[in-house]
JSON list of C-alpha atoms in Angstrom, two decimals:
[
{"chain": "J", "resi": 1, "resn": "UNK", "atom": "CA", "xyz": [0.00, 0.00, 0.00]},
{"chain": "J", "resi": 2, "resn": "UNK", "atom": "CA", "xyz": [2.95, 2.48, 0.08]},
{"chain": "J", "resi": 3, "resn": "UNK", "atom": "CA", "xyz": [4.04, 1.72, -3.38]},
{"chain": "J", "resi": 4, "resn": "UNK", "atom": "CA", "xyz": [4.53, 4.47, -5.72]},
{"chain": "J", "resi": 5, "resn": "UNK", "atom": "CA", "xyz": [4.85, 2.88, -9.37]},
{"chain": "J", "resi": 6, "resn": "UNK", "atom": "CA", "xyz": [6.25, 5.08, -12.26]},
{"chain": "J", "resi": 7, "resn": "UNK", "atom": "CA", "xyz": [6.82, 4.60, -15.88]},
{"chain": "J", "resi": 8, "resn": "UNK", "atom": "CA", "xyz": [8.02, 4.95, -18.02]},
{"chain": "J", "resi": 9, "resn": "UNK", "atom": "CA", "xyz": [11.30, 3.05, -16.94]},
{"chain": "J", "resi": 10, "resn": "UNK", "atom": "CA", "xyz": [13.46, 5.30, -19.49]},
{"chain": "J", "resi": 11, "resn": "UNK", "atom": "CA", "xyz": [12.15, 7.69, -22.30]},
{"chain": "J", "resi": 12, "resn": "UNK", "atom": "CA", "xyz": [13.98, 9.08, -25.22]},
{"chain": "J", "resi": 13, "resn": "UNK", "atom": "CA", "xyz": [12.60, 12.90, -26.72]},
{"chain": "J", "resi": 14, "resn": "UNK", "atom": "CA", "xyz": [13.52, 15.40, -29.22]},
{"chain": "J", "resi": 15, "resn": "UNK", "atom": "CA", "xyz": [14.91, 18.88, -28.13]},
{"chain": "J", "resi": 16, "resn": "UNK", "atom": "CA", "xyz": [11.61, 21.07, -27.95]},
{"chain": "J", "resi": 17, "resn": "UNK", "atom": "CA", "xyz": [9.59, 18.03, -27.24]},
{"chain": "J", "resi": 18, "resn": "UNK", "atom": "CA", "xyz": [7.31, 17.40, -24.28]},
{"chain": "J", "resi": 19, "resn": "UNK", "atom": "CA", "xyz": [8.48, 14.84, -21.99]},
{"chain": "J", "resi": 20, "resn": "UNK", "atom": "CA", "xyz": [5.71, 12.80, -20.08]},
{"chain": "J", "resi": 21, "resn": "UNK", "atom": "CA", "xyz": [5.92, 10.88, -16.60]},
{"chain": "J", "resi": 22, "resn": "UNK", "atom": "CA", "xyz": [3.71, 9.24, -15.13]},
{"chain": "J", "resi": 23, "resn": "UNK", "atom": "CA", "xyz": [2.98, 7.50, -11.74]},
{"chain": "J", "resi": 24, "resn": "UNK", "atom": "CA", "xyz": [-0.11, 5.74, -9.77]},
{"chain": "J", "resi": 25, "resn": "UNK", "atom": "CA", "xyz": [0.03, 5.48, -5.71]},
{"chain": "J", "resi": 26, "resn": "UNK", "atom": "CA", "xyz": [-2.47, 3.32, -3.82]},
{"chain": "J", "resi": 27, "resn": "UNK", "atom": "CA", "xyz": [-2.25, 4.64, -0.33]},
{"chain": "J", "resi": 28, "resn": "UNK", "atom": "CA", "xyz": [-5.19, 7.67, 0.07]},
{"chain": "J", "resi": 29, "resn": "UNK", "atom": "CA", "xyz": [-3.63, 8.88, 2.46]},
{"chain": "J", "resi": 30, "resn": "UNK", "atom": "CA", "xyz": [-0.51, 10.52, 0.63]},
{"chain": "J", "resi": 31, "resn": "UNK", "atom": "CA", "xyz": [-1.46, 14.12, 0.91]},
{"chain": "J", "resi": 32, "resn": "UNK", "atom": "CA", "xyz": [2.25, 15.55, -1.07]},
{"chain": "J", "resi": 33, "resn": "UNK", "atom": "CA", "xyz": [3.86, 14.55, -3.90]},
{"chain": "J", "resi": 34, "resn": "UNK", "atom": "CA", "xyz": [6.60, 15.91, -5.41]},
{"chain": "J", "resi": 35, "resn": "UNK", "atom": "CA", "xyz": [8.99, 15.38, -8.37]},
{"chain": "J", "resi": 36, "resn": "UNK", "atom": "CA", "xyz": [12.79, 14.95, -7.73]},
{"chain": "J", "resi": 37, "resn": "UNK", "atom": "CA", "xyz": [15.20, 15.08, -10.27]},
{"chain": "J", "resi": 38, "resn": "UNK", "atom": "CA", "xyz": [18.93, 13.71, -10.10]},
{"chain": "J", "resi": 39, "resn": "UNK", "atom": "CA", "xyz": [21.99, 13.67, -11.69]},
{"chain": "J", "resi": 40, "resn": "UNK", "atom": "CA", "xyz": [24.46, 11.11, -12.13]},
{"chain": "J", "resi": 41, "resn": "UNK", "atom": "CA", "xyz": [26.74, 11.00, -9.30]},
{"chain": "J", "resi": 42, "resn": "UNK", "atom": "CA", "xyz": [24.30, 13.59, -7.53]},
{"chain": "J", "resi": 43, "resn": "UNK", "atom": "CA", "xyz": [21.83, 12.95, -4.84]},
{"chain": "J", "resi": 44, "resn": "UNK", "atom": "CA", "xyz": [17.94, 14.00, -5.82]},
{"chain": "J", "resi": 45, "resn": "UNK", "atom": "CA", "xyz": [16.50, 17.81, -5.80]},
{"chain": "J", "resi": 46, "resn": "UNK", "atom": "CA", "xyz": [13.16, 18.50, -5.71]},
{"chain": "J", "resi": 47, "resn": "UNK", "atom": "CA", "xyz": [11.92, 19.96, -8.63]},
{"chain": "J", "resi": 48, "resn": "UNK", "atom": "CA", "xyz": [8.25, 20.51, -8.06]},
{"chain": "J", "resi": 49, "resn": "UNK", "atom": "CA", "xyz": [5.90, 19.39, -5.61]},
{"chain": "J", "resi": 50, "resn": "UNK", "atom": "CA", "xyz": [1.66, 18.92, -5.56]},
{"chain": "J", "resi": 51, "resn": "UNK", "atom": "CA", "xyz": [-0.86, 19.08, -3.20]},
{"chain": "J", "resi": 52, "resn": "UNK", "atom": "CA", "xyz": [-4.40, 16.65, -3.89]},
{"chain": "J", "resi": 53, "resn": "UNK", "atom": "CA", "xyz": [-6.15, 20.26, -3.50]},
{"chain": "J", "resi": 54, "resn": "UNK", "atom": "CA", "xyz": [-5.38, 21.16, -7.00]},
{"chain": "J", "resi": 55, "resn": "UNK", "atom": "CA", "xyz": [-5.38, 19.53, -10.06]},
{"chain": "J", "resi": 56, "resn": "UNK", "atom": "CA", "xyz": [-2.59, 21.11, -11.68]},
{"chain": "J", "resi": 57, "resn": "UNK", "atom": "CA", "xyz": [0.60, 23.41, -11.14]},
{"chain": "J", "resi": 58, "resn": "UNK", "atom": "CA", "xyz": [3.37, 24.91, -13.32]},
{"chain": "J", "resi": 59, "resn": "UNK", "atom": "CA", "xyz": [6.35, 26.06, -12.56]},
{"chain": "J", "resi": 60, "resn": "UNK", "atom": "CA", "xyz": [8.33, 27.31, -15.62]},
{"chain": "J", "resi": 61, "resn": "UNK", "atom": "CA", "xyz": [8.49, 24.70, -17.95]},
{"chain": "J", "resi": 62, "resn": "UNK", "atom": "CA", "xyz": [7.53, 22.11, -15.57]},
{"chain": "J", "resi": 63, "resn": "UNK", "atom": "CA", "xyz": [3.78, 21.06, -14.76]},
{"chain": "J", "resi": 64, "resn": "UNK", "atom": "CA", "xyz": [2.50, 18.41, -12.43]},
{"chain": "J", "resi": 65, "resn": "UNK", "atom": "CA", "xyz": [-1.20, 17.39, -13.22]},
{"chain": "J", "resi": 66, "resn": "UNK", "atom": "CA", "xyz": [-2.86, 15.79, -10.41]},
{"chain": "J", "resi": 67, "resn": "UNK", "atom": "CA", "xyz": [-6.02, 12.99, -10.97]},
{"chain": "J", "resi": 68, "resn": "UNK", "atom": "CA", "xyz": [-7.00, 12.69, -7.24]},
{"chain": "J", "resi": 69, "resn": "UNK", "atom": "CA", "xyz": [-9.85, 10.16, -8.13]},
{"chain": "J", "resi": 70, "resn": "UNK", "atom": "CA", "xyz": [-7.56, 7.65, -10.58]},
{"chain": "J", "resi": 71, "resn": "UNK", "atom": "CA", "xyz": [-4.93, 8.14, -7.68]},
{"chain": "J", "resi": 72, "resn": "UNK", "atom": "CA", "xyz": [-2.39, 9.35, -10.28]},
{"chain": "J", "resi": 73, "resn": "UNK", "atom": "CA", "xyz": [-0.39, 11.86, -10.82]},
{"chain": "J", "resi": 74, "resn": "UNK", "atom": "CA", "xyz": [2.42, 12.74, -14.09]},
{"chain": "J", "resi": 75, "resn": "UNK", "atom": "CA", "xyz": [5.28, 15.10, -14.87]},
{"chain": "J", "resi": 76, "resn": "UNK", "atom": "CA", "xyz": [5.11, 17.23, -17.98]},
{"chain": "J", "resi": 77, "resn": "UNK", "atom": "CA", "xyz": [8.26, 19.01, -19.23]},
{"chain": "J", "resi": 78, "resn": "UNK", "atom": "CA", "xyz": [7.12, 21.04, -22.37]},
{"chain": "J", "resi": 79, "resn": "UNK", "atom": "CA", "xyz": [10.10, 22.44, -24.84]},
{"chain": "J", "resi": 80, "resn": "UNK", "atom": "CA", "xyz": [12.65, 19.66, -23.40]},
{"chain": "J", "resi": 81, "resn": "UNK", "atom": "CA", "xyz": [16.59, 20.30, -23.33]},
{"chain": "J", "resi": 82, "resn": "UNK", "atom": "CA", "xyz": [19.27, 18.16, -23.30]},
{"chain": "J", "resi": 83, "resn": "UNK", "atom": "CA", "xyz": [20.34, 19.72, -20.14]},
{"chain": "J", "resi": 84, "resn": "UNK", "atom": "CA", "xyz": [16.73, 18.29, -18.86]},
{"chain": "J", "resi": 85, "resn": "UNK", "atom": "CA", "xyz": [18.85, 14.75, -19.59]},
{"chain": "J", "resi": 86, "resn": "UNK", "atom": "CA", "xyz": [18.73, 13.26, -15.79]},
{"chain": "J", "resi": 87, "resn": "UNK", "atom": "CA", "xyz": [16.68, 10.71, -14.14]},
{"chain": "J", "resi": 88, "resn": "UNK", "atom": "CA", "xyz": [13.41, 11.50, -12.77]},
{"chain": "J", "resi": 89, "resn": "UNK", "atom": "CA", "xyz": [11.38, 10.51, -9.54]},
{"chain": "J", "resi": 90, "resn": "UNK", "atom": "CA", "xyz": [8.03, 10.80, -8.25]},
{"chain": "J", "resi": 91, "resn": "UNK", "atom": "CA", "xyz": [7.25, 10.63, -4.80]},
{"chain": "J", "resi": 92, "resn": "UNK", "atom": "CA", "xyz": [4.72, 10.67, -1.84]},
{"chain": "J", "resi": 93, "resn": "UNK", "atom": "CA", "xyz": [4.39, 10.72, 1.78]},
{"chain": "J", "resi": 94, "resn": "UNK", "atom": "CA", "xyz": [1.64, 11.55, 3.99]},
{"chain": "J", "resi": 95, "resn": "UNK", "atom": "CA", "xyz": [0.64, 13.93, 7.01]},
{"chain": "J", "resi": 96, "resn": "UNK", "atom": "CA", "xyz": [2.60, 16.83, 8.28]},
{"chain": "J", "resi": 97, "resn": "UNK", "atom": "CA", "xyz": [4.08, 14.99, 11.68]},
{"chain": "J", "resi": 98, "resn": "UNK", "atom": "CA", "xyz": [6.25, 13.13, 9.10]},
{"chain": "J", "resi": 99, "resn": "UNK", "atom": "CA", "xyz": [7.96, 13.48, 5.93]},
{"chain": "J", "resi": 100, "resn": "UNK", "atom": "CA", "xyz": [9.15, 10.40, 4.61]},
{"chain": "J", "resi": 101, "resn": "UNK", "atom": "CA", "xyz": [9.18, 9.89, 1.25]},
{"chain": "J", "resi": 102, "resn": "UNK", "atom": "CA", "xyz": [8.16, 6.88, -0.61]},
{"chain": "J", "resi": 103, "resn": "UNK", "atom": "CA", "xyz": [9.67, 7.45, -3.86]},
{"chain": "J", "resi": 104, "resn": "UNK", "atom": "CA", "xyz": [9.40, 5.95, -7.39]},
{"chain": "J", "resi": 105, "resn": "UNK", "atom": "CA", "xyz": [11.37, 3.43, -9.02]},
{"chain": "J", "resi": 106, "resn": "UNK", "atom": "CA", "xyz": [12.96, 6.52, -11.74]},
{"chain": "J", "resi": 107, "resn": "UNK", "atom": "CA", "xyz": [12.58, 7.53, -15.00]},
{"chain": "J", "resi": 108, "resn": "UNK", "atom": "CA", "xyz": [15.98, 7.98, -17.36]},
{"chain": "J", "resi": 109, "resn": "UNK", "atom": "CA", "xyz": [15.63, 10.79, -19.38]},
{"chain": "J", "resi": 110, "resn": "UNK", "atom": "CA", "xyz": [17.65, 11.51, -22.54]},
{"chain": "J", "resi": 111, "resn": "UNK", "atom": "CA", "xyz": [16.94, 14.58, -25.02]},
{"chain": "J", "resi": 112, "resn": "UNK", "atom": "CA", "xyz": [18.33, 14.43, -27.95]},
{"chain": "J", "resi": 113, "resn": "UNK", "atom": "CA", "xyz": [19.79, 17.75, -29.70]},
{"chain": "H", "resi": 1, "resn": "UNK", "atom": "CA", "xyz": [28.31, 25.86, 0.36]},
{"chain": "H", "resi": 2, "resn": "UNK", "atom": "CA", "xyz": [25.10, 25.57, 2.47]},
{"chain": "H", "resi": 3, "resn": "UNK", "atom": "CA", "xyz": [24.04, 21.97, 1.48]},
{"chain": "H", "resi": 4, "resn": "UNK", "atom": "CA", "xyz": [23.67, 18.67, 3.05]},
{"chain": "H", "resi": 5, "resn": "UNK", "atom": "CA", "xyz": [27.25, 17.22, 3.42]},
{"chain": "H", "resi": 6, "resn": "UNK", "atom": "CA", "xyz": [27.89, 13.56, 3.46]},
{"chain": "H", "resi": 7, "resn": "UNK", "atom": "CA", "xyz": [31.25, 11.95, 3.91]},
{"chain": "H", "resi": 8, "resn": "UNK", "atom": "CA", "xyz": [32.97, 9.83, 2.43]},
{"chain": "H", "resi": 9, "resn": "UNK", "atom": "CA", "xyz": [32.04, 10.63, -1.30]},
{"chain": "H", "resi": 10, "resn": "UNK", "atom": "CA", "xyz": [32.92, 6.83, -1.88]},
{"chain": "H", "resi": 11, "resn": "UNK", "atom": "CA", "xyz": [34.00, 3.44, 0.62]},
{"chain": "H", "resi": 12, "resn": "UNK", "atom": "CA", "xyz": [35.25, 0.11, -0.38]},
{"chain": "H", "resi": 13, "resn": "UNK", "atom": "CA", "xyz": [35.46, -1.97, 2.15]},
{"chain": "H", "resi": 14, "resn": "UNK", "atom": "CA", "xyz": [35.44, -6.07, 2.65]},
{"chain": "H", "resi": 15, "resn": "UNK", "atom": "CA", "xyz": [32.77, -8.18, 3.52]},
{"chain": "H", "resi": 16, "resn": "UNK", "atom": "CA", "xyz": [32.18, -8.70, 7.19]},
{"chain": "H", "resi": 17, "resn": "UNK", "atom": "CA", "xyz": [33.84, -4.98, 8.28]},
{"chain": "H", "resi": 18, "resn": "UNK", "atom": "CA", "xyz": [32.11, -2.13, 9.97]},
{"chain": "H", "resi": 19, "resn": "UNK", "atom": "CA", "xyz": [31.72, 1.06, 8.20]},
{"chain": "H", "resi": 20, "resn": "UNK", "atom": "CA", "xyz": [30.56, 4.77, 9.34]},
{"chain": "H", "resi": 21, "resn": "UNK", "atom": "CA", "xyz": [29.56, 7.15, 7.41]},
{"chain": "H", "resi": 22, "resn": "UNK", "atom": "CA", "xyz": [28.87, 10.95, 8.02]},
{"chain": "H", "resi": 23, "resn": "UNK", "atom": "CA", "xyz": [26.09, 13.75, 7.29]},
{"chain": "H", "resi": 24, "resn": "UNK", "atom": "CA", "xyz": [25.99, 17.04, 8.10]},
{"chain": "H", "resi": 25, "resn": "UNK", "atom": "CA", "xyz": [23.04, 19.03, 7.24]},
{"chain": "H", "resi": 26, "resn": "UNK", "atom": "CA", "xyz": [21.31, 22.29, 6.53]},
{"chain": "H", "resi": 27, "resn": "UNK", "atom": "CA", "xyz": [22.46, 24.20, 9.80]},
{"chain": "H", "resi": 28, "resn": "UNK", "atom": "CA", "xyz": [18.86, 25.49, 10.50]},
{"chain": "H", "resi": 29, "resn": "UNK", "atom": "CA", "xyz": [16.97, 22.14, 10.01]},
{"chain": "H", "resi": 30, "resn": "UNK", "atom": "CA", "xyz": [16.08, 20.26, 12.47]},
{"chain": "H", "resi": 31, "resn": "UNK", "atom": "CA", "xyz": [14.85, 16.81, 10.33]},
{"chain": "H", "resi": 32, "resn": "UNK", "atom": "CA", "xyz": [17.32, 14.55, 9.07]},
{"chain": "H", "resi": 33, "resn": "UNK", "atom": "CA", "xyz": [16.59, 10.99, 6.83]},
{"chain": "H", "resi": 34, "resn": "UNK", "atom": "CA", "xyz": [18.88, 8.54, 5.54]},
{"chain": "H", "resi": 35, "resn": "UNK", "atom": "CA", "xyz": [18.02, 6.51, 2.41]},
{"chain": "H", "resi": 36, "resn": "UNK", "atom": "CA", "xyz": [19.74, 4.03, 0.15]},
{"chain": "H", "resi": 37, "resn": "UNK", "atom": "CA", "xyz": [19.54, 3.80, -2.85]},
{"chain": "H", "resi": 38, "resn": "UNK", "atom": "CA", "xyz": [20.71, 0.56, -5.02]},
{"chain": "H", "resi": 39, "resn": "UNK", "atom": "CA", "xyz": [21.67, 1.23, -9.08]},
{"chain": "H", "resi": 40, "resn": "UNK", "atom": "CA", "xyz": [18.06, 2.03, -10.76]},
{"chain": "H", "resi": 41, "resn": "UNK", "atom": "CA", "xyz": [15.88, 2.08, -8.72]},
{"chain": "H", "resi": 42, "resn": "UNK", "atom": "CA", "xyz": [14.39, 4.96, -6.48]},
{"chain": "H", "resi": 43, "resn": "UNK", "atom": "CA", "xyz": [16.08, 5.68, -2.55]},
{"chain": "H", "resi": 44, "resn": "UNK", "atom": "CA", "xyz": [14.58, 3.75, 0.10]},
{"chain": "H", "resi": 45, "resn": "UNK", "atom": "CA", "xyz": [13.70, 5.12, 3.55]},
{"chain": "H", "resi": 46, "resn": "UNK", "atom": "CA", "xyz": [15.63, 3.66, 6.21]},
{"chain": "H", "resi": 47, "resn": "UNK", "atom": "CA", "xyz": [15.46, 6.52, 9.29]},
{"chain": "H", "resi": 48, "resn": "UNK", "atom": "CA", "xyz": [15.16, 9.67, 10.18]},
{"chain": "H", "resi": 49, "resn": "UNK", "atom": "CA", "xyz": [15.46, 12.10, 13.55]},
{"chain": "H", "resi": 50, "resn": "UNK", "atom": "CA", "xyz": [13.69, 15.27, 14.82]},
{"chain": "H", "resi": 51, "resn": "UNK", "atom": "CA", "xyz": [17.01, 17.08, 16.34]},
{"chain": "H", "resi": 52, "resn": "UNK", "atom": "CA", "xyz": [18.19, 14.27, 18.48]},
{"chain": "H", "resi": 53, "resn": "UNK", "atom": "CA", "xyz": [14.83, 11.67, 18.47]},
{"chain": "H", "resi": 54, "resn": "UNK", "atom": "CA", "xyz": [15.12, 9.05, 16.22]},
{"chain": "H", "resi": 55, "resn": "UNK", "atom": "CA", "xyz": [11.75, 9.00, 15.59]},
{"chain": "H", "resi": 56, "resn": "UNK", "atom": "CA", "xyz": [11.27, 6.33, 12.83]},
{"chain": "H", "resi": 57, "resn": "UNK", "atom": "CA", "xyz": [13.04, 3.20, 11.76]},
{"chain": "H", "resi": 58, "resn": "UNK", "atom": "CA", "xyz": [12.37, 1.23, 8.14]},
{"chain": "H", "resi": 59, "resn": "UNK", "atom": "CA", "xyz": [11.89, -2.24, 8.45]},
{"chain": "H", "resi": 60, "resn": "UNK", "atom": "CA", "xyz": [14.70, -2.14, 6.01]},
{"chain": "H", "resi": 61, "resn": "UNK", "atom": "CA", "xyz": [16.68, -1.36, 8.65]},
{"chain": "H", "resi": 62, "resn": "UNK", "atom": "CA", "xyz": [18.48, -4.50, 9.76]},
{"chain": "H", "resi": 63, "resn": "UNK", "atom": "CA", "xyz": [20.25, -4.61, 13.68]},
{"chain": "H", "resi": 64, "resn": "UNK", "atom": "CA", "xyz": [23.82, -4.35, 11.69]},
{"chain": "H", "resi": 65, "resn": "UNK", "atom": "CA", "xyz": [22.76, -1.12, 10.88]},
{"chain": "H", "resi": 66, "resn": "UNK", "atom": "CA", "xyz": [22.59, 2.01, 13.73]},
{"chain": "H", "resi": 67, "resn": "UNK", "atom": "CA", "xyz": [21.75, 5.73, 12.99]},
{"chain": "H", "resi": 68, "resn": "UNK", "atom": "CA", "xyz": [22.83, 8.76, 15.76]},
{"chain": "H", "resi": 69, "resn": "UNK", "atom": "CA", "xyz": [22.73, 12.01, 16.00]},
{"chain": "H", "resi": 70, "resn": "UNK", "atom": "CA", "xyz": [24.21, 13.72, 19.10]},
{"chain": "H", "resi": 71, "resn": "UNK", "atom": "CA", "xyz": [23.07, 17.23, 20.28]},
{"chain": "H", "resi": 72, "resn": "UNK", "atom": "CA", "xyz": [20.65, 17.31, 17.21]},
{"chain": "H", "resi": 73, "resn": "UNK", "atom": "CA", "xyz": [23.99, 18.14, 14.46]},
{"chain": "H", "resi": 74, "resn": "UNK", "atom": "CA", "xyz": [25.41, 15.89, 12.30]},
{"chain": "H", "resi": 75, "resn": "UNK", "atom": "CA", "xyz": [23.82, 12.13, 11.70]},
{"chain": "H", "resi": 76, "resn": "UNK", "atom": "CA", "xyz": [26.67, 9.06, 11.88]},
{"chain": "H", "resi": 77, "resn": "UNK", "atom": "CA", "xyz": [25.29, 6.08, 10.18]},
{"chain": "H", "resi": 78, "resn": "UNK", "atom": "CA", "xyz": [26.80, 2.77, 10.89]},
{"chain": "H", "resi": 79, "resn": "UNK", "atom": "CA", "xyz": [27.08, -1.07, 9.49]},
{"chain": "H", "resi": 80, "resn": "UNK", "atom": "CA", "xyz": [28.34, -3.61, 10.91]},
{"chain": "H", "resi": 81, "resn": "UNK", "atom": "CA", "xyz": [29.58, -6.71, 9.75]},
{"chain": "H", "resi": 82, "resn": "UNK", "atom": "CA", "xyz": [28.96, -5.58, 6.22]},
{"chain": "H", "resi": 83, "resn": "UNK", "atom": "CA", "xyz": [27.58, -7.86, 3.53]},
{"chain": "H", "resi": 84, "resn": "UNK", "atom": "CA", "xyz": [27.37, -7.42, -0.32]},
{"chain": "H", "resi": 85, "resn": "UNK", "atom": "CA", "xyz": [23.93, -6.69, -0.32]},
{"chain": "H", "resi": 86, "resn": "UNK", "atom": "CA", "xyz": [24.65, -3.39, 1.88]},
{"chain": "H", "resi": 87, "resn": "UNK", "atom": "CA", "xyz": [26.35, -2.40, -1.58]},
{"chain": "H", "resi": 88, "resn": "UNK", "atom": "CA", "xyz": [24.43, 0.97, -2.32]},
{"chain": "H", "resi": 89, "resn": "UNK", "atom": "CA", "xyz": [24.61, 4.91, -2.51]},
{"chain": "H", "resi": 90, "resn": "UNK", "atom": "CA", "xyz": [23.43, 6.25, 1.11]},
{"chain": "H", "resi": 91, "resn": "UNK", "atom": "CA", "xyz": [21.41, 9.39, 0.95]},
{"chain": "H", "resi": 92, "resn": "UNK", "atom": "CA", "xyz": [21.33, 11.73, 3.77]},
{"chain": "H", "resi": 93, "resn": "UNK", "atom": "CA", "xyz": [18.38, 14.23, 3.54]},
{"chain": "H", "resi": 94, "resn": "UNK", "atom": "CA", "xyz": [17.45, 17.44, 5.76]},
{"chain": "H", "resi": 95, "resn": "UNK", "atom": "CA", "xyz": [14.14, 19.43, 5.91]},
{"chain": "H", "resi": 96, "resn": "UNK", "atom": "CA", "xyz": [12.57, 22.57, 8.45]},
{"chain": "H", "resi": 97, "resn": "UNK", "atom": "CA", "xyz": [10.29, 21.55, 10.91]},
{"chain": "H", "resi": 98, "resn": "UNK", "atom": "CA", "xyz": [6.43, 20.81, 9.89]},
{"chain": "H", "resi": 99, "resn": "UNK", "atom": "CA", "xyz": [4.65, 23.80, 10.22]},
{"chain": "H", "resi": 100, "resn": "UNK", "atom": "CA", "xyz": [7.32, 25.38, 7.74]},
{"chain": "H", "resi": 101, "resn": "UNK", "atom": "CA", "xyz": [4.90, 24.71, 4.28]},
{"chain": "H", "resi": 102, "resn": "UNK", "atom": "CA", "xyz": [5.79, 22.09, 2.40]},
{"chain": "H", "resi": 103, "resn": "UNK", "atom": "CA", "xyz": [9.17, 21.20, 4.33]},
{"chain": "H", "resi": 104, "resn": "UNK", "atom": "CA", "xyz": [11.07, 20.05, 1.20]},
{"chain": "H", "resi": 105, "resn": "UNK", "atom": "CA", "xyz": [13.73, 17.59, 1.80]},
{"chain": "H", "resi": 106, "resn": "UNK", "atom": "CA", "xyz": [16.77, 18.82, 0.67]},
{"chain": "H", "resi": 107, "resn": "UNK", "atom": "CA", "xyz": [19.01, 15.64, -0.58]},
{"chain": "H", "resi": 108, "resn": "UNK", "atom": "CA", "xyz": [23.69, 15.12, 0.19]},
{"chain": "H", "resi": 109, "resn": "UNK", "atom": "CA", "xyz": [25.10, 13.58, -2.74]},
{"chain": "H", "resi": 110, "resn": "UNK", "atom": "CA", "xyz": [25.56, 10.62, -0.93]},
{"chain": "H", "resi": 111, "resn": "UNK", "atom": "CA", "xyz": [28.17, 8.06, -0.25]},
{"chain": "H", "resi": 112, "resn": "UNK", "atom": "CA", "xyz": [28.42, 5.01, -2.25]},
{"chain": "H", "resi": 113, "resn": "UNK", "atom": "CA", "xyz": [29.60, 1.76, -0.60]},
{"chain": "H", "resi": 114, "resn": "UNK", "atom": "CA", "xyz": [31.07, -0.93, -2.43]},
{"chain": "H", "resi": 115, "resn": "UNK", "atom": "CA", "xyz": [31.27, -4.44, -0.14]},
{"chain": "H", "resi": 116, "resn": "UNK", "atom": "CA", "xyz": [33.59, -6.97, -1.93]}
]
C-alpha cells in the first residue's frame, strides 16, 4: 500500500519536445507529492511538488497534473533540453508529523539535440 | 556551500567490516533521513530524527545497521559486519520543521559503498 509505481522506466525525446511521466500510488492517504530530479553522481533535488487540493501546477516549464480520483499523478516538461537529460522521480508521503518519502522506481531521461 | 554534506564521497570496504559514514546538514533544520539507494531504482527510507529523536526506523533497517545524531547536528550512520547486499549509494536528507509549508527535503550527494 505504500508503493509508488512510475513509468516509463526510461524515455527518449527530441529537443523542444514534451516529456511525459507518469505514476499511480495506492495509499489515500498521501497528501504531497513531489517530483525529484537527479543527476548522475548527484543525490535528488526537488523539482516541483503537488498538493491533492489542486489539479494542476506549473512552474516554468515544468507542470504536475494531479487525478486525485484515478490516484495518479504525471510530470510534464514542455520544450525539453538536453540539459533536462537526468533521471526522474516521483514521490509521496503523507501527514505533516512526518515526511518520509516513498519514492518511485525513476525515470531515465535523454533529449536528444 | 550551504548543502547537506555527506562523507565519504565513496567506501570500499570487505565483507564482514564495519563502516561509518557521516552527514551534516542544513544548519537550520532540524529533520534529518537517511536513504539508500541501489543502481536504478528509487532511494529507500531507512530513518530519520527530529534534532536528536530518532523517531522512525524502516523495516529495512536491519540490527547491523545504527543511525545517531548527538546534540541534534550531524547524523553518523553505521554497518556492521557488512555484507554485499549493503552495496548501495546512502542518501542523507534534511528538511525545516512541519509547520514550515511544504518542508522540502533537501538531498547530500551521498556516499556510495562498495562491499567486496
Amino acid at each position: 500500500q505504500q508503493q509508488v509505481k512510475q513509468s516509463p522506466q526510461s524515455l527518449i525525446v527530441q529537443k523542444g519536445g514534451i516529456s511525459i511521466i507518469n505514476c499511480a500510488y495506492e495509499n489515500t492517504a498521501f497528501d504531497y507529492f513531489p517530483w525529484y530530479q537527479q543527476f548522475p553522481g548527484k543525490g535528488p533535488a526537488l523539482l516541483i511538488a503537488i498538493r491533492p487540493d489542486v489539479s494542476e501546477k506549473k512552474e516554468g516549464r515544468f507542470t504536475i497534473s494531479f487525478n486525485k480520483s484515478a490516484k495518479q499523478f504525471s510530470l510534464h516538461i514542455m520544450d525539453s533540453q538536453p540539459g533536462d537529460s537526468a533521471t526522474y522521480f516521483c514521490a509521496a508521503s503523507m501527514g505533516t508529523g512526518r515526511r518520509a518519502l516513498t519514492f518511485g522506481s525513476g525515470t531515465r531521461l535523454q533529449v536528444q539535440p | 556551500d550551504t548543502g547537506v554534506s555527506q562523507n565519504p564521497r565513496h567506501k570500499i570496504t570487505k565483507r564482514g567490516q564495519n563502516v561509518t559514514f557521516r552527514c551534516d546538514p542544513i544548519s537550520e533544520h532540524n529533520r534529518l533521513y537517511w536513504y539508500r539507494q541501489t543502481l536504478g531504482q528509487g532511494p529507500e527510507f531507512l530513518t530519520y530524527f527530529q534534532n536528536e529523536a530518532q523517531l522512525e526506523k524502516s523495516r529495512l533497517l536491519s540490527d547491523r545497521f545504527s543511525a545517531e545524531r548527538p546534540k541534534g547536528s550531524f547524523s553518523t550512520l553505521e554497518i556492521q559486519r557488512t555484507e554485499q547486499g549493503d552495496s548501495a549509494m546512502y542518501l542523507c536528507a534534511s528538511s525545516p520543521s512541519p509547520g514550515t509549508g511544504d518542508s522540502p527535503l533537501h538531498f547530500g550527494n551521498g556516499t556510495r559503498l562498495t562491499v567486496t
